[in-house]
Coordinates of C-alpha atoms in Angstrom, one line a residue:
P1 CA -29.5 -134.0 94.3
Q2 CA -30.8 -133.8 97.9
S3 CA -29.4 -130.3 98.6
E4 CA -31.4 -129.2 95.3
A5 CA -34.5 -130.8 96.7
I6 CA -34.2 -129.0 99.9
M7 CA -33.8 -125.5 97.8
E8 CA -36.7 -126.2 95.7
A9 CA -38.8 -127.1 98.7
I10 CA -37.7 -123.8 100.7
I11 CA -38.6 -121.9 97.2
R12 CA -41.9 -123.5 97.1
S13 CA -42.9 -122.9 100.7
S14 CA -45.4 -120.3 101.4
K15 CA -44.0 -119.5 105.0
P16 CA -41.2 -117.3 105.4
L17 CA -38.0 -118.4 106.8
P18 CA -37.3 -116.9 110.3
I19 CA -34.4 -115.3 109.0
G20 CA -32.9 -111.8 111.1
P21 CA -34.4 -110.6 114.3
A22 CA -37.4 -112.1 115.9
D23 CA -40.9 -111.0 115.5
E24 CA -41.7 -108.4 118.4
T25 CA -45.5 -108.6 118.3
E26 CA -45.4 -110.4 121.7
L27 CA -47.0 -108.7 124.4
C28 CA -44.5 -109.5 127.0
D29 CA -40.8 -110.3 126.5
W30 CA -40.7 -113.6 128.5
K31 CA -36.7 -113.8 128.1
R32 CA -36.3 -110.3 129.6
I33 CA -38.5 -111.2 132.5
D34 CA -36.5 -114.7 132.9
R35 CA -33.1 -112.7 133.0
I36 CA -34.6 -110.2 135.6
L37 CA -36.1 -112.9 138.0
L38 CA -32.5 -114.8 137.8
Q39 CA -31.0 -111.7 138.9
F40 CA -32.6 -111.5 142.0
S41 CA -32.6 -115.2 142.6
D42 CA -29.1 -116.2 141.7
P43 CA -27.3 -114.3 144.7
L44 CA -29.8 -116.1 146.9
V45 CA -28.4 -119.6 146.0
P46 CA -25.7 -119.8 148.5
W47 CA -27.7 -118.6 151.5
L48 CA -29.1 -122.1 152.5
R49 CA -29.8 -121.9 155.9
C50 CA -31.1 -118.1 155.9
R51 CA -33.4 -119.3 153.1
W52 CA -34.6 -121.8 155.0
L53 CA -35.0 -119.9 158.2
F54 CA -37.0 -117.4 156.1
F55 CA -39.2 -120.0 154.8
L56 CA -39.8 -121.2 158.4
L57 CA -40.6 -117.7 159.7
L58 CA -43.0 -117.2 156.8
E59 CA -44.9 -120.7 157.7
L60 CA -45.1 -119.4 161.1
A61 CA -46.4 -116.3 160.1
F62 CA -49.0 -117.8 157.9
A63 CA -50.0 -120.5 160.5
W64 CA -50.6 -117.5 163.2
R65 CA -52.6 -115.7 160.7
I66 CA -54.8 -118.8 160.2
Y67 CA -55.0 -119.3 163.9
A68 CA -56.0 -115.7 164.6
L69 CA -58.8 -115.7 161.6
E70 CA -60.1 -119.1 162.9
R71 CA -60.9 -119.6 159.0
H72 CA -59.3 -120.1 155.6
Y73 CA -58.7 -123.8 156.0
F74 CA -59.0 -124.8 152.4
A75 CA -56.0 -122.2 151.6
V76 CA -54.3 -124.1 154.4
Y77 CA -55.2 -127.4 152.9
V78 CA -54.4 -126.4 149.2
L79 CA -50.8 -125.1 150.6
A80 CA -50.1 -128.5 152.2
I81 CA -51.1 -130.6 149.3
Y82 CA -48.9 -128.3 147.0
V83 CA -46.0 -128.4 149.3
L84 CA -46.3 -132.4 150.0
N85 CA -46.4 -132.7 146.1
Q86 CA -43.2 -130.5 145.8
V87 CA -41.4 -132.6 148.5
L88 CA -42.3 -135.9 146.8
L89 CA -40.6 -134.3 143.7
F90 CA -37.7 -133.4 145.8
L91 CA -37.2 -136.9 147.3
S92 CA -37.9 -138.5 143.6
P93 CA -34.6 -139.4 141.3
A94 CA -34.8 -137.4 138.1
T95 CA -35.3 -140.2 135.9
E96 CA -38.4 -142.3 134.8
D97 CA -39.3 -145.4 136.7
D98 CA -39.1 -147.8 133.5
H99 CA -35.7 -146.7 132.9
L100 CA -34.4 -147.3 136.7
P101 CA -32.6 -150.7 137.3
A102 CA -34.5 -152.4 140.0
R103 CA -31.2 -152.7 141.9
S104 CA -27.9 -151.7 141.0
K105 CA -25.9 -154.8 140.5
S106 CA -22.7 -152.9 139.9
S107 CA -20.7 -151.2 142.5
E108 CA -20.6 -148.2 140.5
Y109 CA -20.9 -145.0 142.4
R110 CA -23.9 -143.0 140.8
P111 CA -24.8 -139.7 142.6
F112 CA -28.6 -139.0 143.4
V113 CA -29.9 -136.6 141.2
R114 CA -33.3 -135.1 142.1
A115 CA -36.2 -134.5 140.0
L116 CA -36.7 -131.0 141.7
S117 CA -33.6 -129.4 143.2
E118 CA -33.4 -127.9 146.9
F119 CA -33.2 -124.4 145.7
R120 CA -36.7 -124.9 143.3
L121 CA -38.4 -126.5 146.4
W122 CA -37.5 -123.4 148.4
C123 CA -38.4 -121.1 145.7
R124 CA -41.8 -122.9 144.7
G125 CA -42.8 -123.4 148.7
T126 CA -42.0 -119.7 149.4
L127 CA -44.1 -118.3 146.6
A128 CA -47.0 -120.8 147.3
T129 CA -47.0 -119.8 151.1
M130 CA -46.8 -116.1 150.0
A131 CA -49.7 -116.6 147.6
A132 CA -51.6 -118.5 150.3
F133 CA -50.9 -115.5 152.7
I134 CA -52.6 -113.3 150.5
V135 CA -55.6 -115.2 150.0
T136 CA -56.4 -115.1 153.7
F137 CA -56.8 -111.1 153.0
I138 CA -59.4 -112.0 150.5
D139 CA -62.8 -113.1 152.4
D140 CA -64.5 -114.0 149.1
L141 CA -61.6 -116.9 148.7
D142 CA -62.8 -118.3 151.9
L143 CA -64.6 -121.7 151.6
D144 CA -66.8 -123.0 154.2
V145 CA -65.1 -126.3 155.1
D146 CA -64.6 -128.5 158.2
G147 CA -60.8 -127.9 159.1
R148 CA -60.8 -131.1 161.1
A149 CA -61.8 -133.1 158.2
L150 CA -59.6 -131.4 156.1
L151 CA -56.8 -132.3 158.3
V152 CA -57.4 -135.9 158.9
Y153 CA -57.5 -136.2 155.1
F154 CA -54.2 -134.7 154.8
V155 CA -52.9 -136.9 157.3
L156 CA -54.2 -140.0 155.6
L157 CA -52.7 -138.6 152.1
F158 CA -49.5 -137.8 153.7
V159 CA -49.1 -141.2 155.5
Y160 CA -50.3 -143.1 152.1
T161 CA -48.0 -140.9 149.8
M162 CA -45.0 -141.3 151.9
K163 CA -45.5 -144.9 152.4
Q164 CA -45.7 -145.1 148.4
Q165 CA -42.4 -143.2 148.3
I166 CA -40.6 -145.4 150.7
M167 CA -41.9 -148.4 149.0
H168 CA -40.5 -147.0 145.5
M169 CA -37.0 -146.3 147.4
V170 CA -36.7 -149.8 148.7
Q171 CA -37.7 -151.4 145.2
Y172 CA -35.5 -149.3 143.4
G173 CA -32.6 -149.5 145.9
Y174 CA -31.8 -145.5 146.3
V175 CA -31.8 -142.9 149.3
P176 CA -32.5 -139.4 148.5
W177 CA -29.2 -137.9 149.6
N178 CA -25.5 -138.9 148.5
K179 CA -23.5 -141.2 150.0
P180 CA -19.8 -140.3 149.8
K181 CA -18.0 -142.6 147.6
K182 CA -16.6 -145.8 148.6
R183 CA -12.8 -145.8 148.8
A184 CA -10.4 -148.5 148.6
H185 CA -9.1 -149.5 151.8
E186 CA -5.8 -148.0 152.5
K187 CA -2.7 -150.0 153.6
S188 CA -2.8 -150.2 157.5
E189 CA -0.2 -148.3 159.6
A190 CA 1.1 -151.3 161.0
L191 CA 2.4 -152.8 157.8
D192 CA 4.2 -149.4 157.0
V193 CA 8.1 -149.9 157.9

C-alpha cells in the first residue's frame, strides 16, 4: 500500500522528476571551475614551508606598499580583521561549543580537529592579501581614516579576542595542536635478564 501511495503521488506531481542529465541552463559550470581550482591547489598542499614563505613575502610586499603610499589604512585594517578571524577559526575546534564536554574525564586520546585547516588558512590569507594589494592600486577605494586610531582599535580587538579564545581553551580543556599519544610505560631495562 505504501509503494502504491508513493507512485500515485509521483504521477499526480506537476514537477518533472530529475531523471537524465542535469539542466544546462546555468550561466557557469561551478563543478568544472571547482575541479580546475583543485588542479591548481592540490599540488601546493605538501609544500608547507614554501607556501608560508610566499605568504610572508606577500605580506611584506603589501606592508612596503602601504608604507610607501602612506594611505589605504582601511584596507590594512579590513585585511587584519579578516586574517584574525581566520586564525581564530584555525585555533578553534570543529565541534560546536554546546556539544563539547567541559573537560574530558576519560584518558581516551582524541586528536584536535580544527574548524579551519592549515591549508585553507593559507589559501584564504593569501587570497585576501592579494585582494588588499589590488585595492591599493584603486584610489577610489581609499577611505580617509586615521591609521593610528585603527591600529589602536585593532590591538584592543586582538587582545580581547585572544583572551576570549584562551579562556575558551581553558574552559573546555583543549590545546590547538595534537599531543602525541600517551603510551603505556614499557618495562625498564634493569628488569630484563
